[in-house]
Coordinates of C-alpha atoms in Angstrom, one line a residue:
X1 CA -2.8 -13.1 -10.8
X2 CA -3.1 -15.4 -7.8
X3 CA -6.4 -16.8 -6.3
X4 CA -6.5 -15.4 -2.8
X5 CA -5.7 -18.5 -0.8
X6 CA -4.0 -16.0 1.4
X7 CA -5.6 -12.7 2.3
X8 CA -4.6 -9.4 0.9
X9 CA -3.1 -8.4 4.2
X10 CA -1.2 -11.6 4.5
X11 CA 0.3 -11.0 1.1
X12 CA 1.1 -7.4 2.0
X13 CA 3.1 -8.7 5.1
X14 CA 4.9 -11.2 2.9
X15 CA 6.0 -8.3 0.6
X16 CA 7.0 -6.2 3.6
X17 CA 9.2 -8.9 4.9
X18 CA 10.8 -9.4 1.5
X19 CA 11.4 -5.7 1.3
X20 CA 13.2 -5.8 4.6
X21 CA 15.5 -8.6 3.4
X22 CA 16.4 -6.3 0.5
X23 CA 17.3 -3.6 2.9
X24 CA 14.2 -1.5 2.1
X25 CA 11.8 -0.1 4.6
X26 CA 9.5 -3.0 5.3
X27 CA 6.2 -1.9 3.7
X28 CA 4.2 -4.2 1.5
X29 CA 1.0 -3.8 -0.5
X30 CA -1.4 -6.1 -2.3
X31 CA -4.3 -5.3 -4.6
X32 CA -7.3 -7.6 -4.6
X33 CA -10.2 -7.7 -7.1
X34 CA -13.1 -10.2 -6.9
X35 CA -11.2 -12.3 -4.3
X36 CA -8.0 -12.5 -6.4
X37 CA -4.7 -10.9 -5.6
X38 CA -3.9 -9.2 -8.9
X39 CA -0.7 -7.3 -7.8
X40 CA 1.6 -7.1 -4.9
X41 CA 4.8 -5.3 -4.1
X42 CA 7.1 -4.2 -1.4
X43 CA 9.1 -0.9 -1.2
X44 CA 11.8 -0.7 -3.9
X45 CA 13.0 2.9 -3.5
X46 CA 16.6 2.0 -2.8
X47 CA 16.9 -0.9 -5.3
X48 CA 15.4 1.2 -8.1
X49 CA 16.9 4.5 -7.0
X50 CA 13.3 5.9 -7.3
X51 CA 11.7 7.9 -4.6
X52 CA 8.2 7.0 -6.0
X53 CA 8.8 3.3 -5.7
X54 CA 6.7 2.9 -2.6
X55 CA 4.9 -0.5 -2.2
X56 CA 1.5 1.1 -3.0
X57 CA 2.7 2.8 -6.2
X58 CA 4.5 -0.3 -7.5
X59 CA 1.4 -2.4 -6.9
X60 CA -0.9 0.2 -8.4
X61 CA 1.3 0.4 -11.5
X62 CA 1.3 -3.4 -11.9
X63 CA -2.5 -3.7 -11.4
X64 CA -3.2 -1.0 -13.9
X65 CA -0.9 -2.7 -16.5
X66 CA -2.6 -6.1 -15.9
X67 CA -6.1 -4.6 -16.1
X68 CA -5.3 -2.3 -19.0
X69 CA -6.7 0.7 -17.2
X70 CA -5.6 3.5 -15.0
X71 CA -8.8 3.1 -13.1
X72 CA -8.8 0.2 -10.7
X73 CA -12.6 0.0 -10.2
X74 CA -13.7 -2.6 -7.8
X75 CA -10.1 -3.1 -6.4
X76 CA -9.1 -3.0 -2.7
X77 CA -5.6 -2.1 -1.5
X78 CA -4.0 -3.7 1.5
X79 CA -0.9 -2.0 2.8
X80 CA 1.1 -2.6 6.0
X81 CA 1.6 1.1 6.8
X82 CA -0.7 4.2 6.5
X83 CA -0.1 5.7 3.1
X84 CA 1.8 8.9 2.6
X85 CA 0.4 11.9 0.7
X86 CA 2.0 10.7 -2.6
X87 CA 0.4 7.3 -2.3
X88 CA -2.9 8.7 -1.1
X89 CA -3.0 10.8 -4.3
X90 CA -2.3 7.7 -6.4
X91 CA -5.0 5.7 -4.6
X92 CA -7.5 8.5 -5.3
X93 CA -6.6 8.8 -9.0
X94 CA -6.7 5.0 -9.4
X95 CA -10.2 5.0 -7.8
X96 CA -9.4 2.2 -5.3
X97 CA -12.6 1.1 -3.7
X98 CA -11.3 0.2 -0.2
X99 CA -8.1 0.9 1.6
X100 CA -7.0 -1.4 4.4
X101 CA -3.8 -0.5 6.3
X102 CA -1.9 -1.8 9.2
X103 CA 0.1 0.6 11.4
X104 CA -0.7 4.3 11.5
X105 CA 2.1 6.7 10.6
X106 CA 2.0 9.9 12.8
X107 CA 5.0 11.4 10.9
X108 CA 4.4 10.5 7.3
X109 CA 0.9 9.2 7.0
X110 CA -1.7 11.2 5.1
X111 CA -4.9 9.2 5.7
X112 CA -5.7 9.5 9.4
X113 CA -2.7 11.6 10.3
X114 CA -1.0 14.7 8.7
X115 CA -2.9 16.1 5.7
X116 CA -5.7 13.6 5.9
X117 CA -5.8 13.6 2.1
X118 CA -9.1 11.9 1.6
X119 CA -10.9 14.5 3.7
X120 CA -9.4 17.3 1.6
X121 CA -11.2 19.4 -0.9
X122 CA -8.6 18.5 -3.5
X123 CA -9.3 14.8 -3.3
X124 CA -11.2 13.5 -6.4
X125 CA -12.1 10.1 -4.9
X126 CA -12.0 8.7 -1.4
X127 CA -12.0 5.0 -0.8
X128 CA -13.6 3.4 2.2
X129 CA -10.8 3.3 4.8
X130 CA -10.1 0.6 7.4
X131 CA -7.0 1.2 9.5
X132 CA -5.4 -0.9 12.2
X133 CA -5.5 -4.2 10.4
X134 CA -2.5 -6.2 11.7
X135 CA -1.3 -3.0 13.4
X136 CA 0.8 -4.6 16.1
X137 CA 2.6 -6.9 13.6
X138 CA 3.2 -4.0 11.2
X139 CA 4.5 -1.8 14.0
X140 CA 6.8 -4.5 15.3
X141 CA 8.2 -5.2 11.8
X142 CA 9.0 -1.5 11.3
X143 CA 10.5 -1.1 14.8
X144 CA 12.6 -4.1 14.4
X145 CA 13.9 -2.9 11.1
X146 CA 14.8 0.5 12.3
X147 CA 16.3 -0.8 15.6
X148 CA 18.7 -3.0 13.6
X149 CA 19.7 0.0 11.5
X150 CA 20.8 2.0 14.6

């Protein structure tokens, strides 16, 4: 655990840049509780050969392990890209208090786009949602990554 000298979103961006250096889609996440970053991760789907190793999932798993609970009560999640349906489900089951995300994802997002998971009748818990935090930086990071791949 690290005292939040940096903000959750700053740490999420650090993790996203590190993911890009590993050749992963540059998405990063950080979980904060009581002003302390307790877990942070970037995408690791290619490295781990695991389609569930999105930044949010990896960070949630680490936070749950550190806290000794599958419920991350009082925790806030910062992520550079709007979560997909799988990650939104994990956020709900983990009982994340607040979700802050950077760039919206019209194709794969499930918070403010697509299925809008948290507004669905099947959602058990919906966090407070704050989108667009660092949106231009997140979008530029993703565009730059995919432009270099083409």
